[in-house]
Amino acid sequence: MSSTKFKKDKEIIADYETQVKEIRNQLVEQFKCLEQHSESRIQLLQDLQEFFRRKAEIEMEYSRSLEKLAERFSSKIRSSREHQQFKKDQHLLSSVNCWYLLLNQTRRESRDHATLGDIYTNNVIVRLTQISEDVIRLFKKSKEIGIQMHEELVKVTNELYTVMKTYHMYHTESISAESKLKDAEKQEEKQFSKSGDLNVNLLRHEDRQPRRSSVRKIEKMKEKRQAKYSENKLKCTKARNDYLLNLAATNAVVAKYYIHDVSDMIDCCDLGYHASLARTFRTYLSAEYNLETSRHEGLDIIENAVDNLDSRSDKHKIMDMHNQ
Amino acid sequence: MSSTKFKKDKEIIADYETQVKEIRNQLVEQFKCLEQHSESRIQLLQDLQEFFRRKAEIEMEYSRSLEKLAERFSSKIRSSREHQQFKKDQHLLSSVNCWYLLLNQTRRESRDHATLGDIYTNNVIVRLTQISEDVIRLFKKSKEIGIQMHEELVKVTNELYTVMKTYHMYHTESISAESKLKDAEKQEEKQFSKSGDLNVNLLRHEDRQPRRSSVRKIEKMKEKRQAKYSENKLKCTKARNDYLLNLAATNAVVAKYYIHDVSDMIDCCDLGYHASLARTFRTYLSAEYNLETSRHEGLDIIENAVDNLDSRSDKHKIMDMHNQ
């Protein structure tokens, strides 16, 4: 039975070692996840930066094309106006007015898309770069804190391991002391049964002296073993209490780690990330909404001019113009 | 006095000819103006067509660039998704969601600007071409009508000229007949005063016979001249009435031409021009407003996603993802 008990102890230690190993693997895995998570964030931020960089280029290209288009016709109008000085504003035909406003709108769109590209480059991308830097910085900081937490975890599990081994050692010793004590008790019992025979065979006196010293010897050994056993038992109980306290503490640390610390570590990595990202997106949205408002204003001006397309007034302007 | 009167008549005819010439110049000038006006319209329509043709190209270019941009990142996402099958929709992080919606918006903008370019090419430009054709057609028709009106004007002024010349001729003849009659009357008077002398100098009888025949001769001449004068006077009065009626009719035609016909001719040229142009501009505006609405919808979707950026939910998704 002592042998099976010993085997069981070995199994417990092996189990424990497996568990500790698993926890360590999990810690490594968690770091990997956190790293992966930060990397995917940085990747996302890089993609966003690259996206806005390219979109800014597209907006600038679009803006330049629109500007060129408007300028091509505006310069034509300017040069024809020099020849036809009589085409003053009061003689501006409503149809020609629509055309001029269309060119104005084109210039406005050109300006607005250039502004958009500018905001992408000088605001959105700058913010994204800052967020990237923050993510890297916070990941490093979180990793440092994580490493400290891991070390703490390793320390308490190592301590627990030591305490557990001590407990097992004392437990084993206590068991062996107990079995030795039991041996001594058995020997004493045997001696006592021999002493009973002694009273019956009182005639054989020459035998009595050596038998009494042997009893004393056994008695002494038993006492010694009793003392040893008590001592071991005490040590074992102390070690067991130590172990139980340590186990509770370690479990608390492990639980705290899994329930709070991992979460806190992610929180630390996340610090300000969503808020900064939201601010950046809002900058983008605000720029887009501004472009939309400006565009809409321009279209409304054209719509108003189209509503005021008036053949009667244009005819009078033409007749006035030729009567001058 | 007859000579100055004749001179005055000549002046009147010269004045008249100057006026008719001026009217003809004005007619030519008016045609030139109408032609110039139609030409400037066609020029405007050509400019608009050219503008929309080029703007359609710019929109298509912009659309292609945006599509390429979105596709570049979308294909990257697709290929990374194949590796990471675990990133299912329920695990889509709110930050990544914003990024996907940004790409959706880019694709939407690409689509909308392509639609815009398409509407320019297949609707706006087609309408402008039709308006150009209408302007040319209506100008030709107006010119035809104008030429008819001019011919009518030339006809009535020519008629007036003839009638006026006739009147002036009869007037001149009437005046000369009148002066001849007056001569005859003077001669008769002279003869009568000689007849008075005759009664006084009754003795010279041999003279009486030739004197009586001379009186008869003068009498006869006077009667003839009286008849001629009356006839001419009548003719002149008739011609004058004719002239006055013709003058009134011509003035009415000229007035009608300047007050109504020129205006009608411009109206004929204008027929439907402003309405068609307005419809074309409204097609353009409607396309632009549609793009704006779509754009706005997309931005609102992104704004909603930005409002829903949630670090807590993202953290749980990450932890769930790694616990699987």
Tab-separated table of C-alpha atoms in Angstrom, chain B:
chain	number	residue	atom	x	y	z
B	1	MET	CA	-40.661	128.416	-107.642
B	2	SER	CA	-41.502	125.457	-109.815
B	3	SER	CA	-37.778	124.727	-110.089
B	4	THR	CA	-37.306	124.728	-106.261
B	5	LYS	CA	-40.392	122.575	-105.915
B	6	PHE	CA	-38.912	120.129	-108.401
B	7	LYS	CA	-35.659	120.153	-106.477
B	8	LYS	CA	-37.588	119.427	-103.283
B	9	ASP	CA	-39.291	116.472	-104.972
B	10	LYS	CA	-35.912	115.140	-106.012
B	11	GLU	CA	-34.725	115.493	-102.431
B	12	ILE	CA	-37.782	113.640	-101.155
B	13	ILE	CA	-37.127	110.786	-103.554
B	14	ALA	CA	-33.472	110.726	-102.560
B	15	ASP	CA	-34.477	110.689	-98.890
B	16	TYR	CA	-36.916	107.941	-99.587
B	17	GLU	CA	-34.285	105.928	-101.417
B	18	THR	CA	-31.887	106.440	-98.517
B	19	GLN	CA	-34.526	105.248	-96.086
B	20	VAL	CA	-35.363	102.170	-98.144
B	21	LYS	CA	-31.663	101.432	-98.473
B	22	GLU	CA	-31.304	101.773	-94.725
B	23	ILE	CA	-34.208	99.420	-94.145
B	24	ARG	CA	-32.577	96.902	-96.484
B	25	ASN	CA	-29.281	97.276	-94.640
B	26	GLN	CA	-31.112	96.756	-91.401
B	27	LEU	CA	-32.707	93.612	-92.773
B	28	VAL	CA	-29.303	92.298	-93.812
B	29	GLU	CA	-27.979	93.317	-90.405
B	30	GLN	CA	-30.860	91.563	-88.691
B	31	PHE	CA	-30.175	88.367	-90.575
B	32	LYS	CA	-26.555	88.679	-89.632
B	33	CYS	CA	-27.561	89.111	-85.980
B	34	LEU	CA	-29.958	86.196	-86.118
B	35	GLU	CA	-27.263	84.081	-87.719
B	36	GLN	CA	-24.701	85.264	-85.194
B	37	HIS	CA	-27.157	84.543	-82.415
B	38	SER	CA	-27.818	81.027	-83.713
B	39	GLU	CA	-24.113	80.492	-84.213
B	40	SER	CA	-23.331	81.543	-80.653
B	41	ARG	CA	-26.057	79.155	-79.512
B	42	ILE	CA	-24.563	76.322	-81.516
B	43	GLN	CA	-21.172	77.279	-80.136
B	44	LEU	CA	-22.562	77.163	-76.593
B	45	LEU	CA	-24.152	73.776	-77.268
B	46	GLN	CA	-20.909	72.482	-78.763
B	47	ASP	CA	-18.994	73.756	-75.736
B	48	LEU	CA	-21.496	72.043	-73.447
B	49	GLN	CA	-21.195	68.800	-75.405
B	50	GLU	CA	-17.422	68.995	-75.358
B	51	PHE	CA	-17.528	69.827	-71.661
B	52	PHE	CA	-19.755	66.864	-70.818
B	53	ARG	CA	-17.757	64.542	-73.081
B	54	ARG	CA	-14.565	65.439	-71.246
B	55	LYS	CA	-16.278	65.416	-67.844
B	56	ALA	CA	-17.664	61.939	-68.602
B	57	GLU	CA	-14.090	60.809	-69.306
B	58	ILE	CA	-12.925	62.347	-66.031
B	59	GLU	CA	-15.767	60.652	-64.128
B	60	MET	CA	-14.921	57.305	-65.749
B	61	GLU	CA	-11.243	57.716	-64.909
B	62	TYR	CA	-12.123	58.602	-61.325
B	63	SER	CA	-14.524	55.654	-61.140
B	64	ARG	CA	-11.887	53.220	-62.438
B	65	SER	CA	-9.272	54.504	-59.994
B	66	LEU	CA	-11.681	54.110	-57.068
B	67	GLU	CA	-12.694	50.625	-58.220
B	68	LYS	CA	-9.051	49.600	-58.524
B	69	LEU	CA	-8.329	51.012	-55.077
B	70	ALA	CA	-11.226	49.137	-53.459
B	71	GLU	CA	-10.418	45.928	-55.330
B	72	ARG	CA	-6.772	46.046	-54.296
B	73	PHE	CA	-7.706	45.874	-50.605
B	74	SER	CA	-10.761	43.654	-51.059
B	75	SER	CA	-8.748	40.952	-52.806
B	76	LYS	CA	-6.194	41.186	-49.995
B	77	ILE	CA	-8.996	40.710	-47.464
B	78	ARG	CA	-10.441	37.782	-49.429
B	79	SER	CA	-7.109	35.968	-49.584
B	80	SER	CA	-6.411	36.562	-45.884
B	81	ARG	CA	-9.933	35.361	-45.076
B	82	GLU	CA	-9.249	32.076	-46.813
B	83	HIS	CA	-6.367	31.527	-44.398
B	84	GLN	CA	-8.348	32.686	-41.403
B	85	GLN	CA	-11.622	30.863	-41.753
B	86	PHE	CA	-12.390	31.577	-38.121
B	87	LYS	CA	-12.972	35.262	-38.781
B	88	LYS	CA	-16.657	34.815	-39.250
B	89	ASP	CA	-19.191	37.599	-39.257
B	90	GLN	CA	-20.076	37.257	-35.594
B	91	HIS	CA	-16.394	37.830	-34.885
B	92	LEU	CA	-16.073	40.879	-37.157
B	93	LEU	CA	-14.408	43.545	-35.045
B	94	SER	CA	-16.116	46.937	-35.052
B	95	SER	CA	-12.894	48.583	-36.267
B	96	VAL	CA	-12.545	46.110	-39.127
B	97	ASN	CA	-16.218	46.675	-39.921
B	98	CYS	CA	-15.500	50.403	-40.437
B	99	TRP	CA	-12.687	49.487	-42.808
B	100	TYR	CA	-14.933	47.153	-44.824
B	101	LEU	CA	-17.613	49.850	-45.022
B	102	LEU	CA	-15.000	52.354	-46.183
B	103	LEU	CA	-14.166	49.976	-49.037
B	104	ASN	CA	-17.884	49.542	-49.748
B	105	GLN	CA	-18.255	53.317	-49.902
B	106	THR	CA	-15.317	53.514	-52.314
B	107	ARG	CA	-16.973	50.929	-54.546
B	108	ARG	CA	-20.259	52.815	-54.259
B	109	GLU	CA	-18.559	56.090	-55.260
B	110	SER	CA	-16.898	54.278	-58.140
B	111	ARG	CA	-20.266	52.946	-59.312
B	112	ASP	CA	-22.024	56.298	-58.882
B	113	HIS	CA	-19.392	58.272	-60.785
B	114	ALA	CA	-19.512	55.697	-63.593
B	115	THR	CA	-23.295	56.164	-63.692
B	116	LEU	CA	-22.767	59.919	-63.816
B	117	GLY	CA	-20.372	59.580	-66.756
B	118	ASP	CA	-22.833	57.253	-68.426
B	119	ILE	CA	-25.708	59.731	-68.034
B	120	TYR	CA	-23.510	62.508	-69.448
B	121	THR	CA	-22.663	60.406	-72.493
B	122	ASN	CA	-25.964	58.686	-73.182
B	123	ASN	CA	-28.401	61.326	-72.107
B	124	VAL	CA	-27.030	64.847	-71.627
B	125	ILE	CA	-24.814	64.888	-74.739
B	126	VAL	CA	-27.526	63.234	-76.856
B	127	ARG	CA	-30.007	65.899	-75.771
B	128	LEU	CA	-27.500	68.670	-76.508
B	129	THR	CA	-26.916	67.240	-79.997
B	130	GLN	CA	-30.661	67.233	-80.602
B	131	ILE	CA	-30.946	70.836	-79.415
B	132	SER	CA	-28.098	71.802	-81.775
B	133	GLU	CA	-29.909	70.164	-84.665
B	134	ASP	CA	-33.125	71.935	-83.671
B	135	VAL	CA	-31.334	75.287	-83.518
B	136	ILE	CA	-29.898	74.769	-87.012
B	137	ARG	CA	-33.244	73.577	-88.376
B	138	LEU	CA	-35.172	76.416	-86.775
B	139	PHE	CA	-32.637	78.999	-87.899
B	140	LYS	CA	-33.007	77.789	-91.493
B	141	LYS	CA	-36.788	77.851	-91.211
B	142	SER	CA	-36.711	81.301	-89.602
B	143	LYS	CA	-34.402	82.533	-92.329
B	144	GLU	CA	-36.804	81.256	-94.979
B	145	ILE	CA	-39.706	82.997	-93.286
B	146	GLY	CA	-37.528	86.075	-92.828
B	147	ILE	CA	-36.619	86.110	-96.506
B	148	GLN	CA	-40.317	85.938	-97.371
B	149	MET	CA	-40.996	88.798	-95.003
B	150	HIS	CA	-38.116	90.755	-96.493
B	151	GLU	CA	-39.418	90.133	-99.990
B	152	GLU	CA	-42.830	91.346	-98.889
B	153	LEU	CA	-41.211	94.426	-97.392
B	154	VAL	CA	-39.173	95.077	-100.533
B	155	LYS	CA	-42.291	94.543	-102.634
B	156	VAL	CA	-44.383	97.054	-100.707
B	157	THR	CA	-41.590	99.607	-100.599
B	158	ASN	CA	-41.045	99.168	-104.339
B	159	GLU	CA	-44.759	99.628	-104.914
B	160	LEU	CA	-44.744	102.689	-102.731
B	161	TYR	CA	-41.800	104.013	-104.707
B	162	THR	CA	-43.667	103.533	-107.981
B	163	VAL	CA	-46.824	105.108	-106.606
B	164	MET	CA	-44.854	107.979	-105.163
B	165	LYS	CA	-43.060	108.576	-108.451
B	166	THR	CA	-46.404	108.492	-110.277
B	167	TYR	CA	-47.807	110.953	-107.797
B	168	HIS	CA	-44.791	113.218	-108.174
B	169	MET	CA	-45.041	112.965	-111.954
B	170	TYR	CA	-48.736	113.884	-111.949
B	171	HIS	CA	-48.061	116.556	-109.405
B	172	THR	CA	-45.372	118.072	-111.639
B	173	GLU	CA	-47.618	117.787	-114.663
B	174	SER	CA	-50.520	119.306	-112.765
B	175	ILE	CA	-48.333	122.226	-111.713
B	176	SER	CA	-47.102	122.796	-115.256
B	177	ALA	CA	-50.701	122.548	-116.573
B	178	GLU	CA	-51.746	125.042	-113.939
B	179	SER	CA	-49.029	127.490	-114.931
B	180	LYS	CA	-49.914	127.058	-118.616
B	181	LEU	CA	-53.579	127.732	-117.763
B	182	LYS	CA	-52.532	130.822	-115.852
B	183	ASP	CA	-50.550	132.002	-118.923
B	184	ALA	CA	-53.640	131.539	-121.066
B	185	GLU	CA	-55.761	133.473	-118.572
B	186	LYS	CA	-53.236	136.308	-118.591
B	187	GLN	CA	-53.288	136.410	-122.405
B	188	GLU	CA	-57.101	136.430	-122.341
B	189	GLU	CA	-57.060	139.322	-119.875
B	190	LYS	CA	-54.689	141.215	-122.129
B	191	GLN	CA	-57.036	140.560	-125.070
B	192	PHE	CA	-60.035	141.805	-123.055
B	193	SER	CA	-58.287	145.032	-122.214
B	194	LYS	CA	-57.534	145.418	-125.991
B	195	SER	CA	-61.267	144.804	-126.664
B	196	GLY	CA	-62.102	147.764	-124.394
B	197	ASP	CA	-59.800	149.910	-126.546
B	198	LEU	CA	-61.655	148.495	-129.560
B	199	ASN	CA	-64.967	150.016	-128.490
B	200	VAL	CA	-63.223	153.354	-128.006
B	201	ASN	CA	-61.494	153.237	-131.394
B	202	LEU	CA	-64.521	151.909	-133.292
B	203	LEU	CA	-63.388	153.808	-136.413
B	204	ARG	CA	-60.599	151.441	-137.226
B	205	HIS	CA	-63.014	148.737	-138.452
B	206	GLU	CA	-60.518	146.949	-140.682
B	207	ASP	CA	-58.731	145.849	-137.536
B	208	ARG	CA	-61.808	144.190	-135.794
B	209	GLN	CA	-61.991	140.927	-137.733
B	210	PRO	CA	-58.495	139.599	-137.002
B	211	ARG	CA	-58.810	140.690	-133.341
B	212	ARG	CA	-62.041	138.730	-132.796
B	213	SER	CA	-60.462	135.538	-134.216
B	214	SER	CA	-57.443	136.026	-131.928
B	215	VAL	CA	-59.773	136.287	-128.894
B	216	ARG	CA	-61.507	133.092	-129.933
B	217	LYS	CA	-58.127	131.434	-130.355
B	218	ILE	CA	-57.072	132.453	-126.844
B	219	GLU	CA	-60.446	131.390	-125.486
B	220	LYS	CA	-60.059	127.992	-127.095
B	221	MET	CA	-56.488	127.590	-125.799
B	222	LYS	CA	-57.611	128.572	-122.297
B	223	GLU	CA	-60.404	126.028	-122.391
B	224	LYS	CA	-57.997	123.371	-123.625
B	225	ARG	CA	-55.536	124.242	-120.899
B	226	GLN	CA	-58.309	124.336	-118.314
B	227	ALA	CA	-59.336	120.830	-119.371
B	228	LYS	CA	-55.733	119.638	-119.305
B	229	TYR	CA	-55.211	121.165	-115.869
B	230	SER	CA	-58.424	119.639	-114.516
B	231	GLU	CA	-57.450	116.280	-115.930
B	232	ASN	CA	-53.949	116.496	-114.432
B	233	LYS	CA	-55.297	117.798	-111.163
B	234	LEU	CA	-57.643	114.804	-110.988
B	235	LYS	CA	-54.869	112.383	-111.909
B	236	CYS	CA	-52.601	114.004	-109.342
B	237	THR	CA	-55.257	113.806	-106.629
B	238	LYS	CA	-55.872	110.159	-107.471
B	239	ALA	CA	-52.128	109.467	-107.451
B	240	ARG	CA	-51.814	111.334	-104.154
B	241	ASN	CA	-54.582	109.254	-102.612
B	242	ASP	CA	-52.958	106.137	-103.998
B	243	TYR	CA	-49.654	107.257	-102.556
B	244	LEU	CA	-51.143	108.068	-99.171
B	245	LEU	CA	-52.925	104.719	-98.994
B	246	ASN	CA	-49.745	102.928	-100.053
B	247	LEU	CA	-47.689	104.914	-97.579
B	248	ALA	CA	-50.035	103.966	-94.754
B	249	ALA	CA	-49.961	100.308	-95.854
B	250	THR	CA	-46.172	100.305	-96.158
B	251	ASN	CA	-45.761	101.998	-92.801
B	252	ALA	CA	-48.046	99.370	-91.319
B	253	VAL	CA	-45.998	96.577	-92.919
B	254	VAL	CA	-42.707	98.126	-91.764
B	255	ALA	CA	-44.083	98.720	-88.279
B	256	LYS	CA	-45.450	95.176	-88.164
B	257	TYR	CA	-42.074	93.907	-89.306
B	258	TYR	CA	-40.105	95.780	-86.684
B	259	ILE	CA	-42.563	95.406	-83.850
B	260	HIS	CA	-43.791	91.854	-84.431
B	261	ASP	CA	-42.037	89.988	-87.235
B	262	VAL	CA	-38.445	90.381	-86.033
B	263	SER	CA	-39.633	89.344	-82.588
B	264	ASP	CA	-41.586	86.427	-84.099
B	265	MET	CA	-38.539	85.406	-86.092
B	266	ILE	CA	-36.444	85.317	-82.914
B	267	ASP	CA	-39.285	83.428	-81.207
B	268	CYS	CA	-39.284	80.948	-84.060
B	269	CYS	CA	-35.528	80.495	-83.639
B	270	ASP	CA	-36.035	80.159	-79.884
B	271	LEU	CA	-38.842	77.633	-80.214
B	272	GLY	CA	-38.286	75.072	-77.447
B	273	TYR	CA	-34.646	76.078	-77.003
B	274	HIS	CA	-34.917	77.218	-73.401
B	275	ALA	CA	-37.260	74.390	-72.453
B	276	SER	CA	-34.958	71.765	-74.004
B	277	LEU	CA	-31.905	73.325	-72.429
B	278	ALA	CA	-33.670	73.400	-69.055
B	279	ARG	CA	-34.622	69.722	-69.412
B	280	THR	CA	-31.025	68.850	-70.259
B	281	PHE	CA	-29.694	70.774	-67.278
B	282	ARG	CA	-32.291	69.100	-65.066
B	283	THR	CA	-31.124	65.697	-66.291
B	284	TYR	CA	-27.597	66.695	-65.318
B	285	LEU	CA	-28.773	68.036	-61.951
B	286	SER	CA	-30.859	64.962	-61.218
B	287	ALA	CA	-27.853	62.710	-61.926
B	288	GLU	CA	-25.701	64.841	-59.631
B	289	TYR	CA	-28.325	64.897	-56.877
B	290	ASN	CA	-28.704	61.102	-57.150
B	291	LEU	CA	-24.960	60.674	-56.737
B	292	GLU	CA	-25.126	62.962	-53.726
B	293	THR	CA	-27.967	60.975	-52.135
B	294	SER	CA	-26.176	57.670	-52.644
B	295	ARG	CA	-22.923	59.137	-51.322
B	296	HIS	CA	-24.731	60.489	-48.293
B	297	GLU	CA	-26.361	57.127	-47.578
B	298	GLY	CA	-22.971	55.436	-47.691
B	299	LEU	CA	-21.427	58.033	-45.392
B	300	ASP	CA	-24.316	57.610	-42.944
B	301	ILE	CA	-23.671	53.850	-42.873
B	302	ILE	CA	-20.010	54.509	-42.053
B	303	GLU	CA	-20.986	57.104	-39.452
B	304	ASN	CA	-23.270	54.556	-37.821
B	305	ALA	CA	-20.424	52.016	-37.768
B	306	VAL	CA	-18.109	54.639	-36.243
B	307	ASP	CA	-20.744	55.358	-33.585
B	308	ASN	CA	-20.724	51.613	-32.889
B	309	LEU	CA	-16.933	51.345	-32.522
B	310	ASP	CA	-16.847	49.378	-29.253
B	311	SER	CA	-13.630	48.301	-27.550
B	312	ARG	CA	-15.481	46.147	-24.970
B	313	SER	CA	-17.328	44.093	-27.553
B	314	ASP	CA	-14.176	43.817	-29.711
B	315	LYS	CA	-12.224	42.527	-26.676
B	316	HIS	CA	-14.829	39.852	-26.012
B	317	LYS	CA	-14.785	38.850	-29.658
B	318	ILE	CA	-10.994	38.526	-29.552
B	319	MET	CA	-11.133	36.450	-26.351
B	320	ASP	CA	-13.923	34.270	-27.783
B	321	MET	CA	-11.963	33.814	-30.976
B	322	HIS	CA	-8.862	32.578	-29.113
B	323	ASN	CA	-10.854	30.340	-26.779
B	324	GLN	CA	-12.290	28.357	-29.661
